[in-house]
């Protein structure tokens, strides 16, 4: 009570002093406050009084007040706001010290209200003229990011920070690097600090002039950079090497880290690398003469470095000799490194030292020294004998813990060198009684059991142990049990049967330990049923003890090397084991990309220095793989002997000439034809000037007009025809098949397939390990083949692959390799190497992956070529159009696979398609397809100069046509609900009648998936937008594209007509909404709404208002009449907006799995609808016509309906049982209670039954579903 | 980065606590006290992880300094920083003691605010810090002066401010070497190295550029190669053949060297020349390490005989092994004896010897000893019969100071160039001094 009063008095006094007029008293008072604060007293009551002192020009006083603020602002946020004005004022102070102080302090006050006010001063200070202020501001950005990431993003501070990397002042650069590194570590998912060549260069330049700490920041940042090639790595290494002479050990270690990491990329045997290795040793040794704490950090790191590259310090053994006065932690670490460096040449020295250490006083150290002697014996075979005799000497000292430790290691020596040192057993037995530690006792018992036949009184010894069996440690008990049984099996005649029975009885009946009991039972049964088997089991040969059991696992070691100097390297643990919360990116050592394909000799027989480096240096083994591979299987001798002109031709072309192939081929076909006047020639005379045929082409076009008319009749080009180039994304892919069975692959199973992705042939493989041990060191090589396929990059498989684990790997392939005809033509011989063996197998490459995207041909050229190829080369076939594809679909589907439709025509009601394919090796294939109405077969006829491939092409057509693919991007009812529009990722828009399943028309013209479509009120026009950034304005009747708008910078996600159909609103990922006047002749938007900070996801129109949602979490309402913009911050990423029919509310979908209903007038949140999944896709929602119900798709394949008023789920129905694919799009019928949805390629119509009640039981019956055999769509998911 | 810095007294009371990061809770201060300072068993590692928080600590006299972090931070940097902080504090108020810390706590807070920002070490150069963190209050400074300060803190030459003027331009070079030796009982050298430091005191005006030359093997060889090449062309070849032989003899092989941050490392790497703009006043220019051809100034020859269980005879001979004209100073030999010693009879030819029971050692001191001399001490030690614990003989250690550099290190030149102020190299007064000291100079007995 009394004390409490005293305290109060103290505070009261301080209060009075703080409010004193005298500056000195004030300052003293603040000092007292800070002193109390330090000791942990609560002085927060003085907050207002202290803050009052802030307004001073005394820098020291100001600093004190700021210190107080930092501590207490959080507890008194309302009061802290009082300080904001002073901060703002100080940020404009003429004195740079004060400006910096203010910025520094503000960032430490974690009060939201203050943070808001921080932005403007910070922005100014980031551009301050004084470098001192700038460097402080740079760190402040990191502080701010820690408080409010969104704010930093929004305010563009990150860009400003990046700008500071080019600052003229090195310290500013250093702090910017530090801040950026921290920020990017906090949000690894965003590429905030993307190091590239020029940036690294800037850092390297600034490095020379920076403070020691700045150098550490920069080196740590550079360590995260991935150099493009070994040259760049080498030049960075060169510039960093001088840092090794820095006095600050942190700089040295960080430099070592960069060097160790980048050395991975440099050829180990090069002079440069060897030189660098030599340069690394002295600075590491010098670190040992620093303060003990730093020595400790250095030693822990040296321990890692030695494990990675033992030769760096192999000659420096002496420096690790322990000094008498070293702190114990230094001693233990030195000992560890000594053992790692021990080899045959220095063992004598080491052993003498270890013997010395074994007489020291510190028990832990002595034990470790004794153990080290044993480890030396196991490591260096030549020295084993000397080590053993040293151990015997130590045992003779009779120092209890030395003896025990010695016996433990001798057990390991026995396991390593069986039947070699049994002579010492007698000495060991003398010390039996002094052993009191379980491990030592267990070791001794093991020795007795193992060598029972040599020890005369083994039974007595073991019996002695058995007497106190129950008091023994579990480990000892287990060992004793085994030893007695061993003894019995070895000397069945002499051993008293009673001993065995006794131990088995005790173990099985009187013990609670299940391990012990079970082992007892097993022995008992083995002995009683089959003594011979018992012998085999119990006396089995033991695997030899491995010499380096205490080495770190190589991947962990690699990761730790990337963390040299940091805590992880001190703990020898990856950071995620001791750092909380943050999502950490795992660092790995870079892999050297020396996997060149043909010239294996450069790295042929590189002997691998030690076995654990093997996993890193893959390239050193590749040479041998290639050698093996070349002699495999029967192969044509030389490519020139292949008679086929085709192969000869493509051989002559340099690999880089691929893009020109088209010209060459065309000119060879056309040029010769024109010259020869239609006489057939072989295309081998492809030497004609490439520019000449181009002009000739035009002339043939006019002169050959009649010809064309004859063949094609009335030309009826579809709107999506050749004028538009299609950047094909993905062609269809066959399912993976097993290439190499586990049986053949010694446990490694490989299944795979080929695909064409983004115009790159890729091999997609799954590696499964069905063996018992991990598999590592994967490499792959492809034999010469018909199409010249070779890997474009080395195979990258996460290694090691543990048992029962499967990893997928994708390998890009080039077609620039050497060519040899294989049989069958598409056969590919593949060799995969791993640490076990090299395996060879065959795979068939589906021919359609060779279809090039550049295979379009001019009509005339087509015609000419068609005529040129002899009739005998024509192959005819009947294709089954089993899924009843329309001619449009057919065309689309084929186009996706790089089959180009040259022209399309109708002859006597038969639709004809003329198509070309160009293979990667330049072969053209010309195809004619004929469909007749009502007939499901397609007449197929093909012409090519290389008839061998004809059948393969036919097969691929069958494959392409038979695969049903699909997902639908968008479904929309038209204005009256009689028709509906759907669009998909097959780049088409379809108009169809929902009730009759009748496709009326297909509209094409987009070159990528179509994301949204809308019809005008009079149903005469359509507008659409898609991934190709275009907005199309299409005439419904003719299908013609009336207008094509191309001003968006990113894909168009939503399009809408205004009510009159005169304007199109398009929203794009580029963050703008553009408004187009369709009546105008202009192709520029009449207005651009670019208020959004992120992609605009949807638009909704209602009368005079435009509502948009954006991923910047805001709903924007544009009032056209007043020209006013209202922003509502929702706080979630928004995907879709709908306005209620009464125009009072709007409903938004969010990426946090909730729909939110807001009052449009005042922005109040009215209702939240939950219990569905929406985290990734843009899921659309809808309101029923009477605004009673709310519908939405869900990512788990359900359609959800809520009651608007209660926010309760009325129903949730699955589209298909067992199909949990996302339902993205839906549209409500404008008049009836019907819904249109789509899941993947199927379209569903739902109609509502009448009596809706909020009851759980009737959920399923509320909505009946009606499924259609929908028009087939081609798809890709929507991210 | 560093989340906070705490300073405790030996009782574990907090003297200074400065938290930089939000992830460090208030209980971190107590966690360290409870788990490290008050721990029953002394912690064996300088980094401790308690509840996913890492504590880095070091102790000076009886003051604990501790840095805390929650992230995977650069550990070497933290310790370097702690040491640096100690240096800074020492140069501000002398010895680190509880009283000094308490008296200067405002200053320490101010320093901590300046040298650590959000846990990132900033400029920690004492000279620069002293230019704007003073405890005299703020003098009204002109705008120019302020920018001088800030550019000094952040500038390329962060260790020197503009406008320094001296009437007499003077500089002092101290080459201080400590010889480390571990010798076996039999007189075999187990390991030896010299850790040398070149300490410079510069009192130079303006922004002088200095060039420093030493008898490092690589540089000397480079030079002789060049000169012999040129001399060979003019004079007869016989001269050229003898010349390098004499120069290489005086050159030494430096295993590794490190420089103050003012030295242009890239220039050293490329041209092997040491050039720098020195800070004002005293600083450590260079540190180096040599292991070859070290002339050991002294040799200790111990002879220990145990006579029975209660008696021991120790004889120690010290030989000095340098030029007779030089004199070694402050010689102290520490001979450890068993803890159960009850009486010691000492006899020495020179100097004074004492039995220090508290240290369990005989301390033999000689003020000076000439070169190529020898001296002896013999002792009879009586022991109380007590063999509970085995006595492991610690090594005999020795301290001394000699006026030469045992590694053979020589300063060849130090040139000063100042472009603006135009004082020439010859006008500067330069002093060089060599001191050889004992580091860990031990002989196992």
Short mmCIF file of N, CA and C in Angstrom, two decimals, chain A residues 658-763:
data_model
loop_
_atom_site.label_atom_id
_atom_site.label_comp_id
_atom_site.label_asym_id
_atom_site.label_seq_id
_atom_site.Cartn_x
_atom_site.Cartn_y
_atom_site.Cartn_z
N UNK A 658 15.58 -23.31 -89.42
CA UNK A 658 14.21 -23.80 -89.31
C UNK A 658 13.15 -22.79 -89.75
N UNK A 659 13.19 -21.57 -89.27
CA UNK A 659 12.13 -20.65 -89.67
C UNK A 659 12.08 -20.41 -91.18
N UNK A 660 13.22 -20.57 -91.83
CA UNK A 660 13.22 -20.30 -93.26
C UNK A 660 12.73 -21.47 -94.08
N UNK A 661 12.55 -22.57 -93.42
CA UNK A 661 12.20 -23.77 -94.17
C UNK A 661 11.00 -23.57 -95.05
N UNK A 662 10.08 -22.82 -94.52
CA UNK A 662 8.85 -22.63 -95.27
C UNK A 662 9.15 -21.99 -96.61
N UNK A 663 9.93 -20.93 -96.57
CA UNK A 663 10.26 -20.25 -97.81
C UNK A 663 10.95 -21.19 -98.77
N UNK A 664 11.93 -21.87 -98.21
CA UNK A 664 12.69 -22.76 -99.07
C UNK A 664 11.78 -23.76 -99.74
N UNK A 665 10.98 -24.34 -98.90
CA UNK A 665 10.14 -25.40 -99.41
C UNK A 665 9.21 -24.86 -100.47
N UNK A 666 8.61 -23.71 -100.13
CA UNK A 666 7.65 -23.13 -101.06
C UNK A 666 8.33 -22.78 -102.37
N UNK A 667 9.46 -22.15 -102.24
CA UNK A 667 10.11 -21.73 -103.47
C UNK A 667 10.53 -22.95 -104.27
N UNK A 668 10.90 -23.96 -103.54
CA UNK A 668 11.33 -25.15 -104.27
C UNK A 668 10.15 -25.77 -104.99
N UNK A 669 9.01 -25.67 -104.38
CA UNK A 669 7.84 -26.26 -105.03
C UNK A 669 7.36 -25.37 -106.17
N UNK A 670 7.20 -24.10 -105.77
CA UNK A 670 6.60 -23.19 -106.74
C UNK A 670 7.57 -22.79 -107.84
N UNK A 671 8.72 -22.36 -107.36
CA UNK A 671 9.70 -21.81 -108.29
C UNK A 671 9.95 -22.75 -109.45
N UNK A 672 10.23 -23.96 -109.12
CA UNK A 672 10.54 -24.91 -110.19
C UNK A 672 9.33 -25.14 -111.07
N UNK A 673 8.21 -25.17 -110.44
CA UNK A 673 7.00 -25.44 -111.22
C UNK A 673 6.79 -24.37 -112.27
N UNK A 674 6.97 -23.14 -111.83
CA UNK A 674 6.69 -22.07 -112.77
C UNK A 674 7.69 -22.10 -113.92
N UNK A 675 8.91 -22.35 -113.51
CA UNK A 675 9.91 -22.40 -114.56
C UNK A 675 9.66 -23.54 -115.55
N UNK A 676 9.30 -24.64 -115.00
CA UNK A 676 9.18 -25.81 -115.84
C UNK A 676 7.79 -25.96 -116.44
N UNK A 677 6.92 -25.08 -116.00
CA UNK A 677 5.58 -25.12 -116.57
C UNK A 677 4.81 -26.37 -116.19
N UNK A 678 4.83 -26.65 -114.95
CA UNK A 678 3.98 -27.73 -114.47
C UNK A 678 4.60 -29.12 -114.56
N UNK A 679 5.80 -29.16 -115.02
CA UNK A 679 6.46 -30.46 -115.08
C UNK A 679 6.92 -30.85 -113.68
N UNK A 680 6.74 -32.07 -113.36
CA UNK A 680 7.11 -32.50 -112.01
C UNK A 680 8.62 -32.56 -111.84
N UNK A 681 9.03 -32.01 -110.77
CA UNK A 681 10.45 -32.12 -110.44
C UNK A 681 10.60 -32.50 -108.99
N UNK A 682 11.71 -32.97 -108.67
CA UNK A 682 11.96 -33.23 -107.25
C UNK A 682 12.39 -31.93 -106.59
N UNK A 683 12.06 -31.77 -105.37
CA UNK A 683 12.36 -30.50 -104.71
C UNK A 683 13.81 -30.36 -104.30
N UNK A 684 14.68 -31.19 -104.74
CA UNK A 684 16.08 -31.07 -104.30
C UNK A 684 16.77 -29.84 -104.84
N UNK A 685 16.22 -29.25 -105.88
CA UNK A 685 16.87 -28.06 -106.43
C UNK A 685 16.40 -26.83 -105.69
N UNK A 686 16.54 -26.89 -104.44
CA UNK A 686 16.01 -25.80 -103.61
C UNK A 686 16.97 -24.64 -103.52
N UNK A 687 17.78 -24.47 -104.52
CA UNK A 687 18.79 -23.43 -104.46
C UNK A 687 18.32 -22.11 -105.06
N UNK A 688 17.11 -22.08 -105.56
CA UNK A 688 16.62 -20.85 -106.18
C UNK A 688 16.56 -19.71 -105.18
N UNK A 689 16.76 -18.55 -105.71
CA UNK A 689 16.73 -17.35 -104.87
C UNK A 689 15.37 -17.23 -104.19
N UNK A 690 15.41 -17.00 -102.91
CA UNK A 690 14.15 -17.00 -102.18
C UNK A 690 13.31 -15.76 -102.44
N UNK A 691 13.94 -14.69 -102.78
CA UNK A 691 13.15 -13.48 -102.97
C UNK A 691 12.42 -13.50 -104.31
N UNK A 692 12.99 -14.15 -105.28
CA UNK A 692 12.36 -14.17 -106.60
C UNK A 692 10.99 -14.82 -106.62
N UNK A 693 10.81 -15.97 -106.01
CA UNK A 693 9.52 -16.63 -106.12
C UNK A 693 8.38 -15.79 -105.56
N UNK A 694 8.69 -14.94 -104.63
CA UNK A 694 7.63 -14.15 -104.05
C UNK A 694 6.91 -13.31 -105.09
N UNK A 695 7.69 -12.70 -105.94
CA UNK A 695 7.05 -11.88 -106.96
C UNK A 695 6.36 -12.76 -108.00
N UNK A 696 6.96 -13.86 -108.22
CA UNK A 696 6.33 -14.76 -109.19
C UNK A 696 5.00 -15.26 -108.68
N UNK A 697 4.96 -15.42 -107.42
CA UNK A 697 3.72 -15.90 -106.82
C UNK A 697 2.54 -15.04 -107.20
N UNK A 698 2.75 -13.75 -107.11
CA UNK A 698 1.64 -12.85 -107.42
C UNK A 698 1.22 -12.98 -108.88
N UNK A 699 2.18 -13.20 -109.69
CA UNK A 699 1.80 -13.33 -111.10
C UNK A 699 1.00 -14.60 -111.32
N UNK A 700 1.40 -15.64 -110.70
CA UNK A 700 0.61 -16.85 -110.89
C UNK A 700 -0.79 -16.69 -110.36
N UNK A 701 -0.89 -15.85 -109.35
CA UNK A 701 -2.21 -15.68 -108.76
C UNK A 701 -3.20 -15.16 -109.79
N UNK A 702 -2.77 -14.24 -110.60
CA UNK A 702 -3.69 -13.71 -111.60
C UNK A 702 -3.86 -14.67 -112.77
N UNK A 703 -2.75 -15.22 -113.15
CA UNK A 703 -2.85 -16.06 -114.34
C UNK A 703 -3.54 -17.38 -114.03
N UNK A 704 -3.36 -17.82 -112.81
CA UNK A 704 -3.94 -19.11 -112.49
C UNK A 704 -5.34 -19.04 -111.94
N UNK A 705 -5.98 -17.90 -112.08
CA UNK A 705 -7.30 -17.72 -111.52
C UNK A 705 -8.30 -18.76 -112.00
N UNK A 706 -8.25 -19.07 -113.24
CA UNK A 706 -9.19 -20.04 -113.78
C UNK A 706 -9.03 -21.41 -113.18
N UNK A 707 -7.78 -21.70 -113.04
CA UNK A 707 -7.47 -22.99 -112.44
C UNK A 707 -8.14 -23.17 -111.09
N UNK A 708 -7.99 -22.09 -110.32
CA UNK A 708 -8.55 -22.13 -108.99
C UNK A 708 -10.04 -22.32 -109.02
N UNK A 709 -10.65 -21.55 -109.89
CA UNK A 709 -12.10 -21.63 -109.98
C UNK A 709 -12.55 -23.05 -110.29
N UNK A 710 -11.79 -23.67 -111.11
CA UNK A 710 -12.15 -25.03 -111.48
C UNK A 710 -12.15 -25.94 -110.27
N UNK A 711 -11.13 -25.77 -109.51
CA UNK A 711 -11.00 -26.71 -108.41
C UNK A 711 -11.93 -26.38 -107.26
N UNK A 712 -11.97 -25.12 -106.90
CA UNK A 712 -12.72 -24.77 -105.69
C UNK A 712 -14.14 -24.31 -105.96
N UNK A 713 -14.41 -24.04 -107.18
CA UNK A 713 -15.74 -23.56 -107.49
C UNK A 713 -15.98 -22.22 -106.85
N UNK A 714 -17.13 -22.10 -106.28
CA UNK A 714 -17.47 -20.83 -105.65
C UNK A 714 -16.75 -20.74 -104.31
N UNK A 715 -15.85 -19.79 -104.25
CA UNK A 715 -15.09 -19.69 -103.01
C UNK A 715 -15.96 -19.15 -101.89
N UNK A 716 -15.97 -19.82 -100.82
CA UNK A 716 -16.75 -19.35 -99.68
C UNK A 716 -15.85 -19.44 -98.45
N UNK A 717 -15.08 -18.41 -98.32
CA UNK A 717 -14.13 -18.44 -97.21
C UNK A 717 -14.82 -18.15 -95.89
N UNK A 718 -14.55 -18.93 -94.93
CA UNK A 718 -15.12 -18.63 -93.61
C UNK A 718 -14.37 -17.47 -92.99
N UNK A 719 -15.08 -16.83 -92.10
CA UNK A 719 -14.52 -15.58 -91.59
C UNK A 719 -13.23 -15.77 -90.82
N UNK A 720 -13.07 -16.91 -90.25
CA UNK A 720 -11.87 -17.09 -89.41
C UNK A 720 -10.68 -17.60 -90.18
N UNK A 721 -10.75 -17.52 -91.46
CA UNK A 721 -9.75 -18.18 -92.30
C UNK A 721 -8.38 -17.49 -92.30
N UNK A 722 -7.57 -17.77 -93.27
CA UNK A 722 -6.13 -17.59 -93.12
C UNK A 722 -5.64 -16.22 -92.69
N UNK A 723 -6.43 -15.22 -92.83
CA UNK A 723 -5.93 -13.88 -92.51
C UNK A 723 -5.42 -13.75 -91.09
N UNK A 724 -5.99 -14.49 -90.21
CA UNK A 724 -5.62 -14.34 -88.80
C UNK A 724 -4.59 -15.41 -88.46
N UNK A 725 -3.60 -15.01 -87.77
CA UNK A 725 -2.63 -16.02 -87.37
C UNK A 725 -3.04 -16.57 -86.02
N UNK A 726 -2.89 -17.82 -85.88
CA UNK A 726 -3.30 -18.44 -84.63
C UNK A 726 -2.08 -18.86 -83.84
N UNK A 727 -1.95 -18.29 -82.70
CA UNK A 727 -0.85 -18.76 -81.87
C UNK A 727 -1.37 -19.94 -81.09
N UNK A 728 -1.01 -21.07 -81.55
CA UNK A 728 -1.57 -22.26 -80.93
C UNK A 728 -1.00 -22.42 -79.53
N UNK A 729 -1.83 -22.76 -78.63
CA UNK A 729 -1.32 -22.99 -77.30
C UNK A 729 -1.02 -24.47 -77.09
N UNK A 730 -2.04 -25.23 -76.87
CA UNK A 730 -1.77 -26.63 -76.58
C UNK A 730 -2.47 -27.54 -77.56
N UNK A 731 -1.76 -28.47 -78.06
CA UNK A 731 -2.39 -29.48 -78.88
C UNK A 731 -2.83 -30.61 -77.98
N UNK A 732 -3.51 -31.55 -78.56
CA UNK A 732 -4.00 -32.60 -77.67
C UNK A 732 -2.86 -33.55 -77.30
N UNK A 733 -3.03 -34.18 -76.20
CA UNK A 733 -1.95 -34.98 -75.64
C UNK A 733 -2.48 -36.37 -75.35
N UNK A 734 -1.74 -37.35 -75.73
CA UNK A 734 -2.13 -38.72 -75.42
C UNK A 734 -1.83 -38.98 -73.95
N UNK A 735 -2.62 -39.85 -73.35
CA UNK A 735 -2.30 -40.18 -71.96
C UNK A 735 -0.94 -40.85 -71.87
N UNK A 736 -0.34 -40.73 -70.68
CA UNK A 736 0.99 -41.29 -70.51
C UNK A 736 0.94 -42.81 -70.56
N UNK A 737 1.90 -43.37 -71.19
CA UNK A 737 1.99 -44.83 -71.16
C UNK A 737 3.33 -45.21 -70.55
N UNK A 738 3.38 -46.46 -70.11
CA UNK A 738 4.60 -46.89 -69.44
C UNK A 738 5.66 -47.19 -70.48
N UNK A 739 6.76 -46.56 -70.38
CA UNK A 739 7.87 -46.77 -71.31
C UNK A 739 8.86 -47.80 -70.78
N UNK A 740 9.11 -47.68 -69.51
CA UNK A 740 10.10 -48.56 -68.92
C UNK A 740 9.46 -49.14 -67.67
N UNK A 741 9.34 -50.44 -67.64
CA UNK A 741 8.71 -51.05 -66.47
C UNK A 741 9.72 -51.11 -65.34
N UNK A 742 9.17 -51.19 -64.15
CA UNK A 742 10.03 -51.22 -62.97
C UNK A 742 10.94 -52.45 -63.02
N UNK A 743 10.39 -53.51 -63.61
CA UNK A 743 11.16 -54.74 -63.67
C UNK A 743 12.43 -54.53 -64.49
N UNK A 744 12.23 -53.92 -65.67
CA UNK A 744 13.38 -53.70 -66.54
C UNK A 744 14.28 -52.60 -65.99
N UNK A 745 13.67 -51.64 -65.34
CA UNK A 745 14.43 -50.47 -64.92
C UNK A 745 15.03 -50.60 -63.54
N UNK A 746 15.14 -51.83 -63.07
CA UNK A 746 15.70 -52.09 -61.74
C UNK A 746 15.03 -51.20 -60.70
N UNK A 747 13.74 -51.14 -60.77
CA UNK A 747 13.00 -50.38 -59.77
C UNK A 747 12.55 -49.03 -60.24
N UNK A 748 13.12 -48.52 -61.32
CA UNK A 748 12.68 -47.21 -61.80
C UNK A 748 11.65 -47.42 -62.89
N UNK A 749 10.49 -46.83 -62.71
CA UNK A 749 9.48 -46.95 -63.73
C UNK A 749 9.32 -45.59 -64.39
N UNK A 750 9.27 -45.59 -65.71
CA UNK A 750 9.08 -44.32 -66.42
C UNK A 750 7.86 -44.45 -67.30
N UNK A 751 6.95 -43.53 -67.16
CA UNK A 751 5.86 -43.47 -68.11
C UNK A 751 5.87 -42.06 -68.68
N UNK A 752 5.41 -41.94 -69.89
CA UNK A 752 5.51 -40.61 -70.46
C UNK A 752 4.69 -40.46 -71.72
N UNK A 753 4.68 -39.25 -72.20
CA UNK A 753 3.99 -38.95 -73.44
C UNK A 753 4.67 -37.76 -74.07
N UNK A 754 4.29 -37.49 -75.31
CA UNK A 754 4.85 -36.34 -76.00
C UNK A 754 3.72 -35.34 -76.22
N UNK A 755 4.08 -34.10 -76.21
CA UNK A 755 3.06 -33.09 -76.44
C UNK A 755 3.71 -31.90 -77.12
N UNK A 756 2.86 -31.05 -77.63
CA UNK A 756 3.37 -29.82 -78.18
C UNK A 756 2.78 -28.69 -77.36
N UNK A 757 3.60 -28.01 -76.64
CA UNK A 757 3.09 -26.94 -75.79
C UNK A 757 3.76 -25.64 -76.20
N UNK A 758 2.96 -24.65 -76.48
CA UNK A 758 3.47 -23.36 -76.93
C UNK A 758 4.49 -23.54 -78.05
N UNK A 759 4.11 -24.37 -78.97
CA UNK A 759 4.94 -24.62 -80.13
C UNK A 759 6.30 -25.20 -79.81
N UNK A 760 6.35 -25.90 -78.74
CA UNK A 760 7.61 -26.55 -78.36
C UNK A 760 7.26 -28.00 -78.10
N UNK A 761 8.03 -28.88 -78.69
CA UNK A 761 7.77 -30.29 -78.43
C UNK A 761 8.32 -30.61 -77.05
N UNK A 762 7.51 -31.21 -76.24
CA UNK A 762 7.99 -31.56 -74.91
C UNK A 762 7.70 -33.02 -74.64
N UNK A 763 8.54 -33.56 -73.80
CA UNK A 763 8.40 -34.93 -73.37
C UNK A 763 7.96 -34.82 -71.93
#
